[in-house]
PDB file of C-alpha atoms in Angstrom:
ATOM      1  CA  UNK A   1     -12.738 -11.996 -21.972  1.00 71.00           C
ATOM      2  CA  UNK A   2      -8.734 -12.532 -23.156  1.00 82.00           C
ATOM      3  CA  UNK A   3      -5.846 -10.780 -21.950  1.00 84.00           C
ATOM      4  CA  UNK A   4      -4.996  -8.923 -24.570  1.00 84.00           C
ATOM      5  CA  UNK A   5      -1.681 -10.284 -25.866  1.00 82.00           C
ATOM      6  CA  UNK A   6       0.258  -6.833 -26.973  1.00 84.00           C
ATOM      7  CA  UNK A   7       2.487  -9.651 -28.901  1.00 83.00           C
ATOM      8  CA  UNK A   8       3.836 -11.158 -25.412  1.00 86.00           C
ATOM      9  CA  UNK A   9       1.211 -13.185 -24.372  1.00 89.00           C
ATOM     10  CA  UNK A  10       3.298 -14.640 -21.253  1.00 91.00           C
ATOM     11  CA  UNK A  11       3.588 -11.001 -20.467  1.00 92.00           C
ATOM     12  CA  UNK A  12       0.760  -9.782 -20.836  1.00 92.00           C
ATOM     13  CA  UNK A  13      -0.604 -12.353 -18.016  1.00 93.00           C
ATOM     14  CA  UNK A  14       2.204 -11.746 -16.058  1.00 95.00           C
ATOM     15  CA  UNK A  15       0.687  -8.193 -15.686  1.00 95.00           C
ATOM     16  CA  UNK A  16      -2.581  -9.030 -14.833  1.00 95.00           C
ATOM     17  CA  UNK A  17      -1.369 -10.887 -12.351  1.00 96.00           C
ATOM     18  CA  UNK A  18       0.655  -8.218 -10.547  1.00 96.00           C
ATOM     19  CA  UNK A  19      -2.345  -5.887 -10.639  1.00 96.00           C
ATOM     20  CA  UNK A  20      -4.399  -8.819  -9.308  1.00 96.00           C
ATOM     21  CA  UNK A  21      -2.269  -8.941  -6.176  1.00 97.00           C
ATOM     22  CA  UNK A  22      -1.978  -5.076  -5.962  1.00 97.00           C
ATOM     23  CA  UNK A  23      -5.267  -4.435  -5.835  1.00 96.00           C
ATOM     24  CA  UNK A  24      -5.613  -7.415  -2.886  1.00 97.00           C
ATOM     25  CA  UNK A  25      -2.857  -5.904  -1.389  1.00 97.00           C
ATOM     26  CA  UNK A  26      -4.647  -2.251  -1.519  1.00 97.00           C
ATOM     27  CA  UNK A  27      -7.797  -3.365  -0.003  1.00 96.00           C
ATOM     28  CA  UNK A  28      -6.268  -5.266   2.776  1.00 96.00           C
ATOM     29  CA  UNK A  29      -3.896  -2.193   3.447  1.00 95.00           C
ATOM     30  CA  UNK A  30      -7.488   0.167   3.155  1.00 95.00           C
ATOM     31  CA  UNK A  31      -9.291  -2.326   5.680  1.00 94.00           C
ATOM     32  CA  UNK A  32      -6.453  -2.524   7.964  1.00 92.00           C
ATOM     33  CA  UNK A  33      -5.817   1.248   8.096  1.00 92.00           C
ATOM     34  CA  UNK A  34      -9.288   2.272   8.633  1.00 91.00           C
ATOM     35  CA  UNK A  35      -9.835  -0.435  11.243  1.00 86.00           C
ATOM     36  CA  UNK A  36      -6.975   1.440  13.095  1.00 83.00           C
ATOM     37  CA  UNK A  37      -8.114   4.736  12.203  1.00 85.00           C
ATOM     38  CA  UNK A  38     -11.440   3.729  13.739  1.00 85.00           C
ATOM     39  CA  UNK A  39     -10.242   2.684  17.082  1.00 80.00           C
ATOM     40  CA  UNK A  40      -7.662   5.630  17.676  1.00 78.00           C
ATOM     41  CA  UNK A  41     -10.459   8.395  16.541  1.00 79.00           C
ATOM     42  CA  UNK A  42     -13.117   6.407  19.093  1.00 79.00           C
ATOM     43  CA  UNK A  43     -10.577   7.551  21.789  1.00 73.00           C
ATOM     44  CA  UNK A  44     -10.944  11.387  20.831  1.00 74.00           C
ATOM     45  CA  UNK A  45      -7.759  11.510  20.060  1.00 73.00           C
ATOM     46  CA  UNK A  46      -6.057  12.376  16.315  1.00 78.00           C
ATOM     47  CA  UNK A  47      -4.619   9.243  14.402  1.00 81.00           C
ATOM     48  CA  UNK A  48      -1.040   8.782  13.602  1.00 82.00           C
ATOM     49  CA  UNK A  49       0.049  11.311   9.795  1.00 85.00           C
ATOM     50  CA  UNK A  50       2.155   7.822   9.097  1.00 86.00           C
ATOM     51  CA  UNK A  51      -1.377   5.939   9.072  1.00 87.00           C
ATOM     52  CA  UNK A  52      -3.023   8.688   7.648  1.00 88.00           C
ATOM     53  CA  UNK A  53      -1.078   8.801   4.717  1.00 91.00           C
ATOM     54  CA  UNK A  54      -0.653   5.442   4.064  1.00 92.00           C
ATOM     55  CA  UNK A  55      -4.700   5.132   3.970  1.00 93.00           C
ATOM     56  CA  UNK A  56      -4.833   8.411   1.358  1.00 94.00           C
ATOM     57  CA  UNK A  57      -2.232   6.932  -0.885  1.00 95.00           C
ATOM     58  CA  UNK A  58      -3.325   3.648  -0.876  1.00 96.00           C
ATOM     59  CA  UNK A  59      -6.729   4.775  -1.907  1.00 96.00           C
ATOM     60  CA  UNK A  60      -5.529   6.900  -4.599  1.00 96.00           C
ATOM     61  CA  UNK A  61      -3.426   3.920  -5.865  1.00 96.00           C
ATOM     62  CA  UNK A  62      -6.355   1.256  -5.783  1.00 96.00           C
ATOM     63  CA  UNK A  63      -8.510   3.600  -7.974  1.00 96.00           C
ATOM     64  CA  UNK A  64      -5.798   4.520 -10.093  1.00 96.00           C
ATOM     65  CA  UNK A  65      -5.326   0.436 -10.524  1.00 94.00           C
ATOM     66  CA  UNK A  66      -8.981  -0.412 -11.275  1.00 94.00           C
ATOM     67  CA  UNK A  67      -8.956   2.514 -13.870  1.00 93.00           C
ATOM     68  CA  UNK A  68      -6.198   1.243 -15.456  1.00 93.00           C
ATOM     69  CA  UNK A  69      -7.265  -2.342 -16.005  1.00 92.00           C
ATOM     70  CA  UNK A  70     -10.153  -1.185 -18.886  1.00 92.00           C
ATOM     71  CA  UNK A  71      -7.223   0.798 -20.247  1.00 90.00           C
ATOM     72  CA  UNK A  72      -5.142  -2.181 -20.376  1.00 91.00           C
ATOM     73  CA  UNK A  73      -7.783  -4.319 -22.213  1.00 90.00           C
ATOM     74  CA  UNK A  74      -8.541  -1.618 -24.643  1.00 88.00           C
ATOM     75  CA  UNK A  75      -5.103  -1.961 -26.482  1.00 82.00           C
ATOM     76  CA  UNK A  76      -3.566   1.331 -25.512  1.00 76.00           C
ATOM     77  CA  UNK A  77      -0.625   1.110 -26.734  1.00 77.00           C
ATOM     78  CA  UNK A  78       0.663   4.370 -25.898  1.00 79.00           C
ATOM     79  CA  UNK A  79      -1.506   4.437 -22.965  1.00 83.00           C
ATOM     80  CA  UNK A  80       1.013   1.475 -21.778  1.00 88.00           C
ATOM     81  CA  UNK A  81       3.835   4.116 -21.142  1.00 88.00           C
ATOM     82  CA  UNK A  82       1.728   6.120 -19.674  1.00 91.00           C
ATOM     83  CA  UNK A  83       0.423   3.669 -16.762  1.00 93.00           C
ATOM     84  CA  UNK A  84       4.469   3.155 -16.706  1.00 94.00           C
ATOM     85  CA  UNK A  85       4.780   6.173 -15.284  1.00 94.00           C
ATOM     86  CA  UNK A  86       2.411   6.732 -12.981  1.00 95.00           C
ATOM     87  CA  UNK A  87       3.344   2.737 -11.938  1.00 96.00           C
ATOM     88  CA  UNK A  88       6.667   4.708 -11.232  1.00 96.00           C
ATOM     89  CA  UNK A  89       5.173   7.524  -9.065  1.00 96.00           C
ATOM     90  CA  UNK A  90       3.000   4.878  -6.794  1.00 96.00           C
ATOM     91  CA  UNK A  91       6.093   2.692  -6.461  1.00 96.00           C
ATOM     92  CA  UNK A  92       7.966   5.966  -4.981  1.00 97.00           C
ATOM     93  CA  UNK A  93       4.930   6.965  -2.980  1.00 96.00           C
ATOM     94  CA  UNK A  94       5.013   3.673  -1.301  1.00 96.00           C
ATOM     95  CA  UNK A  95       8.841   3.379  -0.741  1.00 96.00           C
ATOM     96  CA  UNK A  96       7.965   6.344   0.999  1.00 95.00           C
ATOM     97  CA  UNK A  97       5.462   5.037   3.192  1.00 93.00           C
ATOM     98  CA  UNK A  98       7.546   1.928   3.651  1.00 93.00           C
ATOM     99  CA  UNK A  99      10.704   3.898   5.173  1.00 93.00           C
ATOM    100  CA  UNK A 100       7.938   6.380   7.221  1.00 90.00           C
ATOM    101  CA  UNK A 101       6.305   2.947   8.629  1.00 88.00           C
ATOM    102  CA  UNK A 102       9.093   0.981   9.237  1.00 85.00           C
ATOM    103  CA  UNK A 103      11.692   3.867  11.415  1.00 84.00           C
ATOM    104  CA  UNK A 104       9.344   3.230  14.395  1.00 77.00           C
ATOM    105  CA  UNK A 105       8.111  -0.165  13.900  1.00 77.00           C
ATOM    106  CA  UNK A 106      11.200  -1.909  12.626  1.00 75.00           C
ATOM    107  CA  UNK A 107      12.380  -2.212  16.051  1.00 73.00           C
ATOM    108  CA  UNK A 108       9.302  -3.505  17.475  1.00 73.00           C
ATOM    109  CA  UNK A 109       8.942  -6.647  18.763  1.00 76.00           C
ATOM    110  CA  UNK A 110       5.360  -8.561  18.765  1.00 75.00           C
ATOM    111  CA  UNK A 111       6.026 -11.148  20.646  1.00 76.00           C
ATOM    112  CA  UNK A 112       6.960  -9.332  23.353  1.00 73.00           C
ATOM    113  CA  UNK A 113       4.142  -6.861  23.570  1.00 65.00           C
ATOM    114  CA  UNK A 114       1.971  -7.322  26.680  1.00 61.00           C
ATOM    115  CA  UNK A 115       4.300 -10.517  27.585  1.00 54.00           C
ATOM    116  CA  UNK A 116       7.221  -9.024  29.186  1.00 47.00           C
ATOM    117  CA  UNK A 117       7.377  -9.187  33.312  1.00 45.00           C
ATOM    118  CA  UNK A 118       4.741  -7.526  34.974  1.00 44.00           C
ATOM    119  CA  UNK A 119       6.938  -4.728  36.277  1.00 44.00           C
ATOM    120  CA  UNK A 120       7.322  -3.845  32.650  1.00 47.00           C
ATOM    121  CA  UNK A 121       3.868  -4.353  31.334  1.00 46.00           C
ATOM    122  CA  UNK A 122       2.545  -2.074  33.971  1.00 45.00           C
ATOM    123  CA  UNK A 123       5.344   0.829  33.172  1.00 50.00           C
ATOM    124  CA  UNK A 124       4.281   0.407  29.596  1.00 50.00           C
ATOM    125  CA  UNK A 125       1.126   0.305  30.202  1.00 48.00           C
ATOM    126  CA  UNK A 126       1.178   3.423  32.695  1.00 47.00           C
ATOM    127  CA  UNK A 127       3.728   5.544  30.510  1.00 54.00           C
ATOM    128  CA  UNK A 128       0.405   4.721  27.367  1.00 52.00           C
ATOM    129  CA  UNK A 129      -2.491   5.559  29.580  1.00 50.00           C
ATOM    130  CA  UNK A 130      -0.378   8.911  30.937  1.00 53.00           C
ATOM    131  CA  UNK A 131      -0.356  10.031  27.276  1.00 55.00           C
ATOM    132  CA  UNK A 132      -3.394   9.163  26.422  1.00 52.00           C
ATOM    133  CA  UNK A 133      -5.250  10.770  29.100  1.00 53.00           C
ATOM    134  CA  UNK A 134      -2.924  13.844  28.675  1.00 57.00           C
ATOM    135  CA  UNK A 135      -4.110  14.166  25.080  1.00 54.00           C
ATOM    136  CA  UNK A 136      -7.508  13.043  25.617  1.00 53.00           C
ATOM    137  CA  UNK A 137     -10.234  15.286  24.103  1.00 54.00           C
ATOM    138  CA  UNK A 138      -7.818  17.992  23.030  1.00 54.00           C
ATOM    139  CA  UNK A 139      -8.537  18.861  19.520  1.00 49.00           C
ATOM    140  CA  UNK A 140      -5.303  18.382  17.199  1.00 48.00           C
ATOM    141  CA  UNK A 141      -3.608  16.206  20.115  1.00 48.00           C
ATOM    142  CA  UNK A 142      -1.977  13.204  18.850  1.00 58.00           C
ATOM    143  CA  UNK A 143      -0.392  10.203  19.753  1.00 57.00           C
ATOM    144  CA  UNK A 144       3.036   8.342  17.840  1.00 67.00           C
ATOM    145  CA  UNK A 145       2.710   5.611  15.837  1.00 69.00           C
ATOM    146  CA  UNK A 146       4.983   3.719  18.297  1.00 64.00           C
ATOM    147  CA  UNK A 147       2.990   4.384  21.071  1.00 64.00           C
ATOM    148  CA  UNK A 148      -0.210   3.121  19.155  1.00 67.00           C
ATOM    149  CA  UNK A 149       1.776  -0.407  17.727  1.00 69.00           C
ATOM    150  CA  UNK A 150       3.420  -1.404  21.462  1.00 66.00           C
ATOM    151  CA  UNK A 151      -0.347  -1.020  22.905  1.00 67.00           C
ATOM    152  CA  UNK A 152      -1.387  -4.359  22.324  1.00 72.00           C
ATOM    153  CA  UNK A 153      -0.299  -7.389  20.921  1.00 77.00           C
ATOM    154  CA  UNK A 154      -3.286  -6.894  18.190  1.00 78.00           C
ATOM    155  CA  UNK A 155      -2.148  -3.416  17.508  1.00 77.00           C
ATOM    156  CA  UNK A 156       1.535  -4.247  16.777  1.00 79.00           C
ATOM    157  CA  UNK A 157       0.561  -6.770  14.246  1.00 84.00           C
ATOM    158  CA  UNK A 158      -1.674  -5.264  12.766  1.00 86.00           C
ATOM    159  CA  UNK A 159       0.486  -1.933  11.738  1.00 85.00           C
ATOM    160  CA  UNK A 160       3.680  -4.637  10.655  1.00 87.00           C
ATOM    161  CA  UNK A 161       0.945  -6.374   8.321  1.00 90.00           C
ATOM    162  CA  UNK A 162       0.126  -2.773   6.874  1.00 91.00           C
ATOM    163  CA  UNK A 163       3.994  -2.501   6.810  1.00 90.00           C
ATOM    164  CA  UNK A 164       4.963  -5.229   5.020  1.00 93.00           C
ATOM    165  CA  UNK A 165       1.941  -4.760   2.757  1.00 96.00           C
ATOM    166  CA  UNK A 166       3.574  -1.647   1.749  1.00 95.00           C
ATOM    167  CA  UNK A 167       6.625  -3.356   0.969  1.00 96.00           C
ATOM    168  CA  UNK A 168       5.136  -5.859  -1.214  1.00 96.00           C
ATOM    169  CA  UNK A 169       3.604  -3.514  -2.898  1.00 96.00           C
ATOM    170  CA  UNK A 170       6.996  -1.809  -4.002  1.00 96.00           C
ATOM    171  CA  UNK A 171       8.036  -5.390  -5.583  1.00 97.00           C
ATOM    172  CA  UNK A 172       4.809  -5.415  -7.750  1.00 97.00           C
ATOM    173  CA  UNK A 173       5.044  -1.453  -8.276  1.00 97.00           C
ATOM    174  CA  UNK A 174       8.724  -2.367  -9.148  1.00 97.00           C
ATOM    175  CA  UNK A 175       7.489  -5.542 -11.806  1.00 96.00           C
ATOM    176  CA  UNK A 176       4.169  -3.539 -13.365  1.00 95.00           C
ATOM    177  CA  UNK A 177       6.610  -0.370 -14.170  1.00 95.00           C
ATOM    178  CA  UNK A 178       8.979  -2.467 -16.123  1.00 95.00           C
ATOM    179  CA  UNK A 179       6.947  -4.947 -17.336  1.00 94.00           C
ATOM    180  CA  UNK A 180       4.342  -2.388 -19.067  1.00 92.00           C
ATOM    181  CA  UNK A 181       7.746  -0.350 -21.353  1.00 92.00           C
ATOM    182  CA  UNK A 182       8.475  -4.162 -22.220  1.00 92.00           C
ATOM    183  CA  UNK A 183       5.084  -4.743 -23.773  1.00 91.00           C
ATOM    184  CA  UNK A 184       4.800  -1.328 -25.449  1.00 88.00           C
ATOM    185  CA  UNK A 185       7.934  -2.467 -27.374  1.00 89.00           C
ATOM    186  CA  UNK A 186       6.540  -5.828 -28.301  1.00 87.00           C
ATOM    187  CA  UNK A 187       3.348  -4.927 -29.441  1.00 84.00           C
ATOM    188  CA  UNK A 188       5.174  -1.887 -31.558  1.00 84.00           C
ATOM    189  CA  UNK A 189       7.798  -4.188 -32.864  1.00 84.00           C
ATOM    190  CA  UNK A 190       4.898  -7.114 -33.224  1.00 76.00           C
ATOM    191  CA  UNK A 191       2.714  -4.521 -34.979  1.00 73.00           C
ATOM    192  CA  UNK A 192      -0.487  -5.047 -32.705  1.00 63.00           C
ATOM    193  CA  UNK A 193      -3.135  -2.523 -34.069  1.00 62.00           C
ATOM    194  CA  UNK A 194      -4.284  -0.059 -31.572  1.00 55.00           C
ATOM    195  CA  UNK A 195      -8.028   0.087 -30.673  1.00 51.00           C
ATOM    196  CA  UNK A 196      -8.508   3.023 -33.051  1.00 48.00           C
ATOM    197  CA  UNK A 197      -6.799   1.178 -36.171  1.00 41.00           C
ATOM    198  CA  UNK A 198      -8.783  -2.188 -34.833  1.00 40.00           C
ATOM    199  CA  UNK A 199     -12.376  -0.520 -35.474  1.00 34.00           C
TER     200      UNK A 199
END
């Protein structure tokens, strides 16, 4: 099936490429959040609100996304300002999330997780276990974000890859939201029929 053109065919593509790479970007966020969910909640303890709501919104967005590709293919025009805007709202949802994700973990360091001398590793690793086992089983108890990232080397990557995720998925929020009022304006001034004029 074509990509519709809306009378900017390099456009047009362009988008469908951005959503392409959202919607990767989404699942990998979605299978890396729920991976961490999953080990935090086998400890009996509550998982982080940061990772929480970075797993709601993202899962919001990536329906939202798949919704809007039909729409996209069925020539609504004015639907294209519509999708604009909610393009909008996602891309400040998940500016959001970025600045939430990155305050703790901007100032973590990988490479030095679980590597430092073993006088710090095992005050790291007492000060974690401490908290854990003082939250352990408690019902609402929770645990930082930090202290959940400087765990393990494993950990720490894995909540920077759902970080910078995030943060690529502001660039192609930022590139769908302008390039969908561009197209709306091409296909007007082009005079592409809409799908109810087309039948």
């Amino acid at each position: 099936m074509p990509v519709p053109d809306y009378g900017a065919a390099p456009l047009a593509k362009t988008f469908m490429l951005v959503r392409g790479l959202s919607l990767l970007a989404m699942v990998c966020i979605v299978g890396l959040t729920a991976n961490f969910v999953s080990e935090i909640v086998s400890t009996n303890v509550d998982p982080p609100r940061e990772i929480v709501g970075t797993l709601a919104i993202t899962c919001l967005a990536a329906l939202y996304c798949l919704i809007s590709i039909p729409f996209f293919y069925s020539r609504a025009n004015l639907g294209l300002f519509i999708m604009a805007g909610l393009d909008a709202a996602l891309l400040l949802a998940f500016v959001v999330v970025s600045v939430i994700l990155g305050k703790p973990l901007s100032f973590l360091n990988c490479m030095i997780v679980a590597n430092g001398n073993a006088a710090a590793n095992a005050q790291s690793a007492s000060a974690f276990t401490q908290s854990l086992t003082s939250n352990l089983g408690k019902s609402g108890s929770t645990l930082g974000l930090e202290n959940w990232a400087g765990s393990t080397r494993l950990n720490c990557f894995e909540t920077k890859a759902i970080w910078g995720l995030c943060i690529s998925l502001c660039i192609l929020l930022t590139c769908s939201s302008l390039l969908l009022p561009t197209l709306y304006f091409k296909a007007k001034r082009a005079g592409v029929p809409t799908a109810k004029s087309a039948v």
